[in-house]
PDB file of C-alpha atoms in Angstrom:
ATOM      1  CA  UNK A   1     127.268  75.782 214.182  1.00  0.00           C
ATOM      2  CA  UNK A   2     130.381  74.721 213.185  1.00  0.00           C
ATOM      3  CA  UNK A   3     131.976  71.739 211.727  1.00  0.00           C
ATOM      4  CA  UNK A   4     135.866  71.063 210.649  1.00  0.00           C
ATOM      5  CA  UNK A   5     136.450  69.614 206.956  1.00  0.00           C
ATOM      6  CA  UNK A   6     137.716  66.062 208.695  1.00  0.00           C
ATOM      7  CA  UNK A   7     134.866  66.038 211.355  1.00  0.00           C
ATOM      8  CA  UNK A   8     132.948  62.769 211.267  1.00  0.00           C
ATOM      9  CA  UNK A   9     130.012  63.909 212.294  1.00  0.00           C
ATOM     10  CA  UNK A  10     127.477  66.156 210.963  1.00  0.00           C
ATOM     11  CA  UNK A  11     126.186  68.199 214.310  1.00  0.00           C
ATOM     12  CA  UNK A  12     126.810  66.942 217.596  1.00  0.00           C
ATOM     13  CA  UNK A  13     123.284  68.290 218.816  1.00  0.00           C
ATOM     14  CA  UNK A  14     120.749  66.858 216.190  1.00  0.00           C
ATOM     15  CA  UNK A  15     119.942  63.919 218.272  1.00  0.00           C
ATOM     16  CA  UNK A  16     118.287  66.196 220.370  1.00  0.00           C
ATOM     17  CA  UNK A  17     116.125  67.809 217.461  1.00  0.00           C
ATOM     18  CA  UNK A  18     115.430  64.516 216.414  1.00  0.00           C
ATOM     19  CA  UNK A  19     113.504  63.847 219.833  1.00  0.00           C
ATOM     20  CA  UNK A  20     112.277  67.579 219.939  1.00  0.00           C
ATOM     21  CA  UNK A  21     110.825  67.384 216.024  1.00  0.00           C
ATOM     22  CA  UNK A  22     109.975  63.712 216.349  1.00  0.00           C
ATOM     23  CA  UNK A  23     107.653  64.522 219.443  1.00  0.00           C
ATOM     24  CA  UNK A  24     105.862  67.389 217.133  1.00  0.00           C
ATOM     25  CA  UNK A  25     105.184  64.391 214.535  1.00  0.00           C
ATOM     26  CA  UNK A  26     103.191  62.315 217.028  1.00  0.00           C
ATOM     27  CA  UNK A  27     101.926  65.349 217.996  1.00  0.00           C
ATOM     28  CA  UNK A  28     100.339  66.892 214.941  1.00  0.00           C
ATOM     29  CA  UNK A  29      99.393  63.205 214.304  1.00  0.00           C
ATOM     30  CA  UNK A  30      99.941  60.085 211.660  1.00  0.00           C
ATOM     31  CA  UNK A  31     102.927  60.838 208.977  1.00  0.00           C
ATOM     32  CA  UNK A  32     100.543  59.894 206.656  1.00  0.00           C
ATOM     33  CA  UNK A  33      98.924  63.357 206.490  1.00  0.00           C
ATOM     34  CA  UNK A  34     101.855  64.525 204.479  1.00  0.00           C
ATOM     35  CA  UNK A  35     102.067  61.735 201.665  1.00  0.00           C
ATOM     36  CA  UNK A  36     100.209  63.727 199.201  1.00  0.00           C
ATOM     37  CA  UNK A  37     102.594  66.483 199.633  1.00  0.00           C
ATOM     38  CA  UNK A  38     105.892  64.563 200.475  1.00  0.00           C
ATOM     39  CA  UNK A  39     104.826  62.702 196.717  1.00  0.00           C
ATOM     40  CA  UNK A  40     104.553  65.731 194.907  1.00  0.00           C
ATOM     41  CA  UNK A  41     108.204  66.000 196.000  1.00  0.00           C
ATOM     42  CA  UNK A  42     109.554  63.534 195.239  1.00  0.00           C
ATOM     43  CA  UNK A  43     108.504  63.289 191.164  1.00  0.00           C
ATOM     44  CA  UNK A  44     109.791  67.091 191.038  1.00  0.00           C
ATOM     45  CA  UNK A  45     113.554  66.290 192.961  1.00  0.00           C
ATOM     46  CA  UNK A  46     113.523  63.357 190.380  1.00  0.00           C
ATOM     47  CA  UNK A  47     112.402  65.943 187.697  1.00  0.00           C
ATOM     48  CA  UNK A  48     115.459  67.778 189.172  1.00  0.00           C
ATOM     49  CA  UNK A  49     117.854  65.664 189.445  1.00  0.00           C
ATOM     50  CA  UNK A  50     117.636  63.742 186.036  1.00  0.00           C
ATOM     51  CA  UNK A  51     117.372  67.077 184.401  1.00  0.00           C
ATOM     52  CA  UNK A  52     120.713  67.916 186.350  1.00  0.00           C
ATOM     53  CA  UNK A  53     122.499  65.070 184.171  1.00  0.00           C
ATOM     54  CA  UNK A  54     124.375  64.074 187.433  1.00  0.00           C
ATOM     55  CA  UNK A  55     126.111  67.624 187.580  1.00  0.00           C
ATOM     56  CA  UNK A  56     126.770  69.072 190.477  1.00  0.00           C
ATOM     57  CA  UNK A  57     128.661  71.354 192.679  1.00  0.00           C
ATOM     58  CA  UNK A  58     129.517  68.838 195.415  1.00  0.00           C
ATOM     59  CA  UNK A  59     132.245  66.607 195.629  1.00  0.00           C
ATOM     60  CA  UNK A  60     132.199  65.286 199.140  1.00  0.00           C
ATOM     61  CA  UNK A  61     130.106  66.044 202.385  1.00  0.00           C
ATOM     62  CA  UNK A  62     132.784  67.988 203.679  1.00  0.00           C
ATOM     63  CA  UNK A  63     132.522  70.255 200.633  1.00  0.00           C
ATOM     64  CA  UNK A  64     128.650  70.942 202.208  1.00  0.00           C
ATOM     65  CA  UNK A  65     129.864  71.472 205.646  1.00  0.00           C
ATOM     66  CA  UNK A  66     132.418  74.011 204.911  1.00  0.00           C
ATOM     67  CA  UNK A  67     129.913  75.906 203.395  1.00  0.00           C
ATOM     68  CA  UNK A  68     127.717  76.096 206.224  1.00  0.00           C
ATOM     69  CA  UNK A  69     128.670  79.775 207.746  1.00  0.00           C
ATOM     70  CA  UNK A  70     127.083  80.916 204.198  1.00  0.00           C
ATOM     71  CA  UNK A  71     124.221  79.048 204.209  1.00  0.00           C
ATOM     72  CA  UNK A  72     123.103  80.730 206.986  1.00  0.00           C
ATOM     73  CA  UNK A  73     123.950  83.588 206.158  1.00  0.00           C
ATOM     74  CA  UNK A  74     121.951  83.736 202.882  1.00  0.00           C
ATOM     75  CA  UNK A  75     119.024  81.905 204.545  1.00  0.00           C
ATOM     76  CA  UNK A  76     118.993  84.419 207.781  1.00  0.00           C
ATOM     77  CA  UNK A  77     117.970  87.713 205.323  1.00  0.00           C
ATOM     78  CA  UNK A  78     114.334  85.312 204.565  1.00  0.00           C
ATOM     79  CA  UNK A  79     113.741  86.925 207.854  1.00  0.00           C
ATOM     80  CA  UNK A  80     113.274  90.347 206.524  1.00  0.00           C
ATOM     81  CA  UNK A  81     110.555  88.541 204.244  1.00  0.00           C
ATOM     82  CA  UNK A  82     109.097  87.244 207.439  1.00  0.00           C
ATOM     83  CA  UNK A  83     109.038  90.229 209.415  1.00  0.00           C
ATOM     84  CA  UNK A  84     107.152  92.144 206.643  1.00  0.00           C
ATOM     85  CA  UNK A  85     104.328  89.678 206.290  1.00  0.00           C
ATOM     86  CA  UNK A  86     103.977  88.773 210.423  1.00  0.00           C
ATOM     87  CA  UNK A  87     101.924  91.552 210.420  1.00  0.00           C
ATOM     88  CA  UNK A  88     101.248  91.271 213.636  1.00  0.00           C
ATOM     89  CA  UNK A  89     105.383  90.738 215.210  1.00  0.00           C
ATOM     90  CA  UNK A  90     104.477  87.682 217.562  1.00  0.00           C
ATOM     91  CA  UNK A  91     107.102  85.920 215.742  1.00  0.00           C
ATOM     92  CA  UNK A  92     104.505  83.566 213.473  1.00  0.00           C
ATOM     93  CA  UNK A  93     103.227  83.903 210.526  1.00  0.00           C
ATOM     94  CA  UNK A  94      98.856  82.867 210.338  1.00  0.00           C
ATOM     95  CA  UNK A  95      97.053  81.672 206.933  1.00  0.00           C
ATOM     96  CA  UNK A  96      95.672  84.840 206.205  1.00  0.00           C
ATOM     97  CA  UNK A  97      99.629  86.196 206.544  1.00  0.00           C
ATOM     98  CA  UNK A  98     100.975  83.647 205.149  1.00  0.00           C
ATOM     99  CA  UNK A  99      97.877  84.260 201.888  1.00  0.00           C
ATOM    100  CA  UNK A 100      99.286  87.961 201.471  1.00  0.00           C
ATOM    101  CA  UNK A 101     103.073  86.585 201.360  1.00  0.00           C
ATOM    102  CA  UNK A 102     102.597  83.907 198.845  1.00  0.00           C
ATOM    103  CA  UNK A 103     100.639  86.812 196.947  1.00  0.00           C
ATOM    104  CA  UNK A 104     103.594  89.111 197.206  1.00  0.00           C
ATOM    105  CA  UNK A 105     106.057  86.314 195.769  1.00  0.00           C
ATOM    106  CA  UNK A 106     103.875  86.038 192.757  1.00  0.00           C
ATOM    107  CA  UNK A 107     102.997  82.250 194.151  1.00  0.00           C
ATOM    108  CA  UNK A 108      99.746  81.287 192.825  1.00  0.00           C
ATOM    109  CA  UNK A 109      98.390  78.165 194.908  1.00  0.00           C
ATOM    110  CA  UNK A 110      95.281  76.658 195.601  1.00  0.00           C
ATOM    111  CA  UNK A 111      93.703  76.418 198.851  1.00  0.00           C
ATOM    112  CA  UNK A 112      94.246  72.938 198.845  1.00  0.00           C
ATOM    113  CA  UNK A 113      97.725  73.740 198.514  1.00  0.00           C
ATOM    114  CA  UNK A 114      98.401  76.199 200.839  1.00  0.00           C
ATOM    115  CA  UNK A 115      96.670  73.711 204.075  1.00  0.00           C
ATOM    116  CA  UNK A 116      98.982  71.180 202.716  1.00  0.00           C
ATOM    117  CA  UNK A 117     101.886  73.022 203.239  1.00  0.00           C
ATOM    118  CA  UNK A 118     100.796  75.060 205.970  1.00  0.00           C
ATOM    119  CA  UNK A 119      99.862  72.184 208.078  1.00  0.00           C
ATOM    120  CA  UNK A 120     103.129  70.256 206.752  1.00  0.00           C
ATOM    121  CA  UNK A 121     105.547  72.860 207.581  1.00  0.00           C
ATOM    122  CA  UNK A 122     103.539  74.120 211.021  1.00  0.00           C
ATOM    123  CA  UNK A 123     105.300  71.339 213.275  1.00  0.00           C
ATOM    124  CA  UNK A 124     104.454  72.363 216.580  1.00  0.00           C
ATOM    125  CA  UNK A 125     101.053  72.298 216.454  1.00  0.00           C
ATOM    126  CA  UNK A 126     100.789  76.323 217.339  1.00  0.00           C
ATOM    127  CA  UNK A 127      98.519  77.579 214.047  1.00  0.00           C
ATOM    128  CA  UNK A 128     101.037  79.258 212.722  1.00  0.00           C
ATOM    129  CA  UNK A 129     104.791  79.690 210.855  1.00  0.00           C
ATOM    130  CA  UNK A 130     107.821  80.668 212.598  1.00  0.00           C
ATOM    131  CA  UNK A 131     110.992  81.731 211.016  1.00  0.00           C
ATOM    132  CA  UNK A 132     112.445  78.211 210.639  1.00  0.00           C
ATOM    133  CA  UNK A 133     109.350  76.596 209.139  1.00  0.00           C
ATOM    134  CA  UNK A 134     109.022  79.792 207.017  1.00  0.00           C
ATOM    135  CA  UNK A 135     111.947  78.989 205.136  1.00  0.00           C
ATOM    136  CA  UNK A 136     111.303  75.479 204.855  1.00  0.00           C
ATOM    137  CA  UNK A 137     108.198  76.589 203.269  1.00  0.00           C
ATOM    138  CA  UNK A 138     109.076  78.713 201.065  1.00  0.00           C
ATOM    139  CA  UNK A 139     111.662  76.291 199.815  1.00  0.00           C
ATOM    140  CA  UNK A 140     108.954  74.063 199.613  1.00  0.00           C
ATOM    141  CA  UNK A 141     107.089  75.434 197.401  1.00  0.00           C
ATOM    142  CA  UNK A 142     110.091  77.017 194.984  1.00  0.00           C
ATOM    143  CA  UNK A 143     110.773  73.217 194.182  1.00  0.00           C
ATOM    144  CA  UNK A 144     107.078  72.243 193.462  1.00  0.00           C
ATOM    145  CA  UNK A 145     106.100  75.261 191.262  1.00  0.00           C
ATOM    146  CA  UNK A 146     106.765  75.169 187.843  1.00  0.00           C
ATOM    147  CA  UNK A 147     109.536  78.097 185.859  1.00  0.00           C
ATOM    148  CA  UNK A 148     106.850  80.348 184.126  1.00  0.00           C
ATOM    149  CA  UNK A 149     106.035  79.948 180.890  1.00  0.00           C
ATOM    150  CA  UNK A 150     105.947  83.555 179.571  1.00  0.00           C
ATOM    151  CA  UNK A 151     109.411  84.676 177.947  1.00  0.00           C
ATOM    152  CA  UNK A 152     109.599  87.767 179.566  1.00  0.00           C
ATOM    153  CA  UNK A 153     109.209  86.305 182.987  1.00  0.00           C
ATOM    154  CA  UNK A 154     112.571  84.043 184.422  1.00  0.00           C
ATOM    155  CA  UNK A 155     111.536  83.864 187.838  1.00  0.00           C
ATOM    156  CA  UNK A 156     109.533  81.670 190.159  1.00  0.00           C
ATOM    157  CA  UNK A 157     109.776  83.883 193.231  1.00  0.00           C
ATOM    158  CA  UNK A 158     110.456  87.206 192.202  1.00  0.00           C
ATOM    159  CA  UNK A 159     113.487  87.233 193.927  1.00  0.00           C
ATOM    160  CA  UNK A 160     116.626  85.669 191.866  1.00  0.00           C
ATOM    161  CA  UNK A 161     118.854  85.881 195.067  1.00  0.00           C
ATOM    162  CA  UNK A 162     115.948  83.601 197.340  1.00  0.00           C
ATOM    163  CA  UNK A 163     116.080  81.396 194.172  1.00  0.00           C
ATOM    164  CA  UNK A 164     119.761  80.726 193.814  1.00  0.00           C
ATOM    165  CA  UNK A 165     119.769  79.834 197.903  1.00  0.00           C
ATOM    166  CA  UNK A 166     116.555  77.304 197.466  1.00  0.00           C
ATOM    167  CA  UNK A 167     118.547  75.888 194.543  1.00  0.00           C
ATOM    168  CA  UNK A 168     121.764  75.585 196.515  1.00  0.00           C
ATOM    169  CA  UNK A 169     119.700  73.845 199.129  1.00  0.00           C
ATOM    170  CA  UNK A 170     117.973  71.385 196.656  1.00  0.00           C
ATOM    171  CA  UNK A 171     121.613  70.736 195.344  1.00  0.00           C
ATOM    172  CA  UNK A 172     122.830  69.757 199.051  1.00  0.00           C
ATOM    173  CA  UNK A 173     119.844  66.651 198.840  1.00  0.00           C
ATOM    174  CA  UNK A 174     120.322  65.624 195.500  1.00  0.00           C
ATOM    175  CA  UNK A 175     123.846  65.174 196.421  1.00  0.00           C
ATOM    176  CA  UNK A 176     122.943  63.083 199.629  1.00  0.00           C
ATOM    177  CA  UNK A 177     120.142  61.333 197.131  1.00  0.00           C
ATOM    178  CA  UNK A 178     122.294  58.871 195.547  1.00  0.00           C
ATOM    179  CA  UNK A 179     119.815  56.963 193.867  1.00  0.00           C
ATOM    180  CA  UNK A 180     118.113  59.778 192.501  1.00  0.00           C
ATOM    181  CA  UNK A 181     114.404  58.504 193.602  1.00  0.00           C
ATOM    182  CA  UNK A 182     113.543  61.680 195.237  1.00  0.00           C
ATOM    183  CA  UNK A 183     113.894  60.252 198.831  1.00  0.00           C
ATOM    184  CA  UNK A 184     117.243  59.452 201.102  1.00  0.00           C
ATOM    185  CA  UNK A 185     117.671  55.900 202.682  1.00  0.00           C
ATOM    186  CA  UNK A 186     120.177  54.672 204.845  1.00  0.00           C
ATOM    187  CA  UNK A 187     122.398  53.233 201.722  1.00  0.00           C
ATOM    188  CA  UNK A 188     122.124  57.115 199.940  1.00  0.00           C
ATOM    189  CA  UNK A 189     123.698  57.875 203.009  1.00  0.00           C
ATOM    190  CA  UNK A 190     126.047  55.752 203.752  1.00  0.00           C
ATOM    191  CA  UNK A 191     127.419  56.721 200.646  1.00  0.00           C
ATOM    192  CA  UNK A 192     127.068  60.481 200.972  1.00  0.00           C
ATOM    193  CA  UNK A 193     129.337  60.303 203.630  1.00  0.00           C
ATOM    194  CA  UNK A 194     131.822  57.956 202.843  1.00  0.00           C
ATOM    195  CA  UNK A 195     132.621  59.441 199.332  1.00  0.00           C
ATOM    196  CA  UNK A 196     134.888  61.972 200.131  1.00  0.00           C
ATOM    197  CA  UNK A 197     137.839  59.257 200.425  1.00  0.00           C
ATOM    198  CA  UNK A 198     138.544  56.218 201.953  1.00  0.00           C
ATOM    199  CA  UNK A 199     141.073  58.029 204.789  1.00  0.00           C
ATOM    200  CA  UNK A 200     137.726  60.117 205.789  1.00  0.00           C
ATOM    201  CA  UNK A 201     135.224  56.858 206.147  1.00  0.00           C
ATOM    202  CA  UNK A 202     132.528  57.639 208.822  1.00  0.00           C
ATOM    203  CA  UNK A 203     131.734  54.443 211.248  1.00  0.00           C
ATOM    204  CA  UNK A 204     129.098  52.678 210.242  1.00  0.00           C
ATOM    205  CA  UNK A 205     127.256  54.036 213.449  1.00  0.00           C
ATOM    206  CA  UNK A 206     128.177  57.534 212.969  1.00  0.00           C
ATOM    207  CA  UNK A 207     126.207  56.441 209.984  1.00  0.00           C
ATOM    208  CA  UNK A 208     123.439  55.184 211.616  1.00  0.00           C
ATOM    209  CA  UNK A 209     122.983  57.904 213.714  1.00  0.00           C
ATOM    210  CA  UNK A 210     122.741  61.054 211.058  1.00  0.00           C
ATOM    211  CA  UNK A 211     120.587  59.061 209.064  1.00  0.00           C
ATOM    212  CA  UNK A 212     118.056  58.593 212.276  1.00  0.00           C
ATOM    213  CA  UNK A 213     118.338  62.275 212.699  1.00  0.00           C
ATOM    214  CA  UNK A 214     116.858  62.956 209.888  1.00  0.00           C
ATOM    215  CA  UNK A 215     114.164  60.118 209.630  1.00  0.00           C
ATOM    216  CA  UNK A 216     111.617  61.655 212.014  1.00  0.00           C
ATOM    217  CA  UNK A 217     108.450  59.563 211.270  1.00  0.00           C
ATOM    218  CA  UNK A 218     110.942  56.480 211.863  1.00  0.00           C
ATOM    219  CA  UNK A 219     109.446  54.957 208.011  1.00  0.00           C
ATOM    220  CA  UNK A 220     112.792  53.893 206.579  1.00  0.00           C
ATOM    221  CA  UNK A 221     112.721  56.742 204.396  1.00  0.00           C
ATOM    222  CA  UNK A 222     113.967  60.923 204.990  1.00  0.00           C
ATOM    223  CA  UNK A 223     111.789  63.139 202.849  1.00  0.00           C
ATOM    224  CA  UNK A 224     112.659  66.617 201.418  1.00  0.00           C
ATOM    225  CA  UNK A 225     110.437  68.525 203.796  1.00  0.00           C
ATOM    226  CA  UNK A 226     112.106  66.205 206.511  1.00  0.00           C
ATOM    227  CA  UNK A 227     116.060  67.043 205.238  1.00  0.00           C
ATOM    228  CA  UNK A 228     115.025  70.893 204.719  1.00  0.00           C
ATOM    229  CA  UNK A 229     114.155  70.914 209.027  1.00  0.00           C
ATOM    230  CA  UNK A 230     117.172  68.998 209.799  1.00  0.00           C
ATOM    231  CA  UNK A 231     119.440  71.036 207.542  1.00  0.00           C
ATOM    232  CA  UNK A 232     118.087  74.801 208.582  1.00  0.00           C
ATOM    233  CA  UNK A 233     119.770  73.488 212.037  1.00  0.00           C
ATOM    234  CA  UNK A 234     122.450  71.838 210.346  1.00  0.00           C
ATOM    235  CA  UNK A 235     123.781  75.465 209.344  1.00  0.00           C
ATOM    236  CA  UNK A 236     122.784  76.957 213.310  1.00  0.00           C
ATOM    237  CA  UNK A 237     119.619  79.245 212.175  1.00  0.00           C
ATOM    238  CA  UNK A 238     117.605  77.703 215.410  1.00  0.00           C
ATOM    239  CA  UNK A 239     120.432  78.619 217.638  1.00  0.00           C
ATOM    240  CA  UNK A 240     120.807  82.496 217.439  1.00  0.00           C
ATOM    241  CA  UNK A 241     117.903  83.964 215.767  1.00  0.00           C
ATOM    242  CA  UNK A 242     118.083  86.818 217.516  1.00  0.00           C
ATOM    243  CA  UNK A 243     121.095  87.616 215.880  1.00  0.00           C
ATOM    244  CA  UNK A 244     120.593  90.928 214.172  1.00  0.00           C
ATOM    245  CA  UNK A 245     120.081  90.508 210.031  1.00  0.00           C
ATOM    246  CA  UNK A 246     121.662  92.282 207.663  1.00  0.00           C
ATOM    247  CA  UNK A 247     120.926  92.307 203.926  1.00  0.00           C
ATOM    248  CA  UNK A 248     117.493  91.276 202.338  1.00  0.00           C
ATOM    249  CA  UNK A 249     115.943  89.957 199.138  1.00  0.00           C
ATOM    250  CA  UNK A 250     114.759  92.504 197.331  1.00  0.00           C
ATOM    251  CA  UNK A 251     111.923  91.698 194.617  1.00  0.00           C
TER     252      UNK A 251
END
């Protein structure tokens, strides 16, 4: 997916993932399933983003979208991850799987945790993780786990590379979260996308219309685990996975 520096909107087809992903909401049932999780979020973005000081690497939401091609190009070699631990190759990943991967990363989580985030990120309603929701997972749970405390271990993941990518990504909301609260509203984005410069504006319904993109459960409010689905097809990783992969995070 592609997008030109001037373009005033974000992705011309995310009106129709809004309808396809908003569908899999009603269908898995009430939003409110995910509160626990979605506020565990939120306190660690705001963790984040104080803790950031207000520095970042974005200037403008064109500086995002140019980077897109990237993107997806460090979040396609997760699939070599995914492939190892869908032991079985019908393209999803189960609990038991998914157990043995989170093992593998050095990810120590309750059980608690992992139905949270396995029923959170599963949005189709099919028992288990495919590629997409995979990485939205695993980003997921980067942000909530703490940096360990031991000196001579400096990662979270075991993999720097996967780290640097889930921090990029984390960067690319906290931009878009103006108010620094740990959530996006329509005013975060309004001004997102009109801060580039006042030549570059976006209508007010061009507006409108990202912002409903990414607001699934329709509550006002677009939550990280919310943004992270609407951004893996911001960058085009639903629209050619079977591309071929090259490269891979190695622990």
């Amino acid at each position: 997916m592609k997008a030109s520096p001037g373009s005033s909107q974000l992705c011309p087809s995310l009106k129709s993932l809004s309808n396809k992903v908003g569908g899999m909401f009603c269908h898995c049932g009430s939003p409110n399933k995910y509160k626990r999780l979605d506020t565990k979020l939120e306190r660690k973005l705001v963790e984040v983003k104080r803790g950031s000081q207000g520095v970042g690497n974005f200037k403008s939401i064109n500086s995002i979208i140019m980077k897109f091609p990237q993107y997806k190009e460090e979040l396609k070699k997760i699939r070599t991850v995914f492939e190892q631990y869908d032991e079985d190759s019908n393209g999803l990943i189960d609990r038991e799987e998914l157990k043995k991967c989170l093992q593998e990363l050095q990810l120590r989580l309750t059980e608690e945790e992992i139905e949270d985030l396995f029923h959170s990120c599963d949005m189709d309603g099919s028992e288990g993780i495919q590629f997409n929701e995979f990485i939205v997972l695993l980003c997921l749970i980067y942000l909530l786990k703490d940096q360990p405390s031991s000196s001579q271990t400096t990662s979270k993941m075991g993999s720097p590379e996967l780290e640097a990518t889930f921090d990029t990504v984390i960067e690319v909301f906290l931009f878009l979260d103006k108010n620094g609260d740990g959530k996006l509203n329509k005013k975060d984005m309004v001004k997102a996308l009109n801060d580039s410069s006042t030549s570059e504006r976006s209508p007010a319904h061009i507006t409108r219309s990202r912002f409903r993109e990414m607001d699934w459960d329709r509550n006002g409010n677009v939550s990280f685990r919310e943004f992270l689905f609407a951004f893996v097809h911001w960058v085009g990783l639903d629209t050619d996975e079977e591309m071929p992969i090259t490269g891979s995070y190695d622990e």
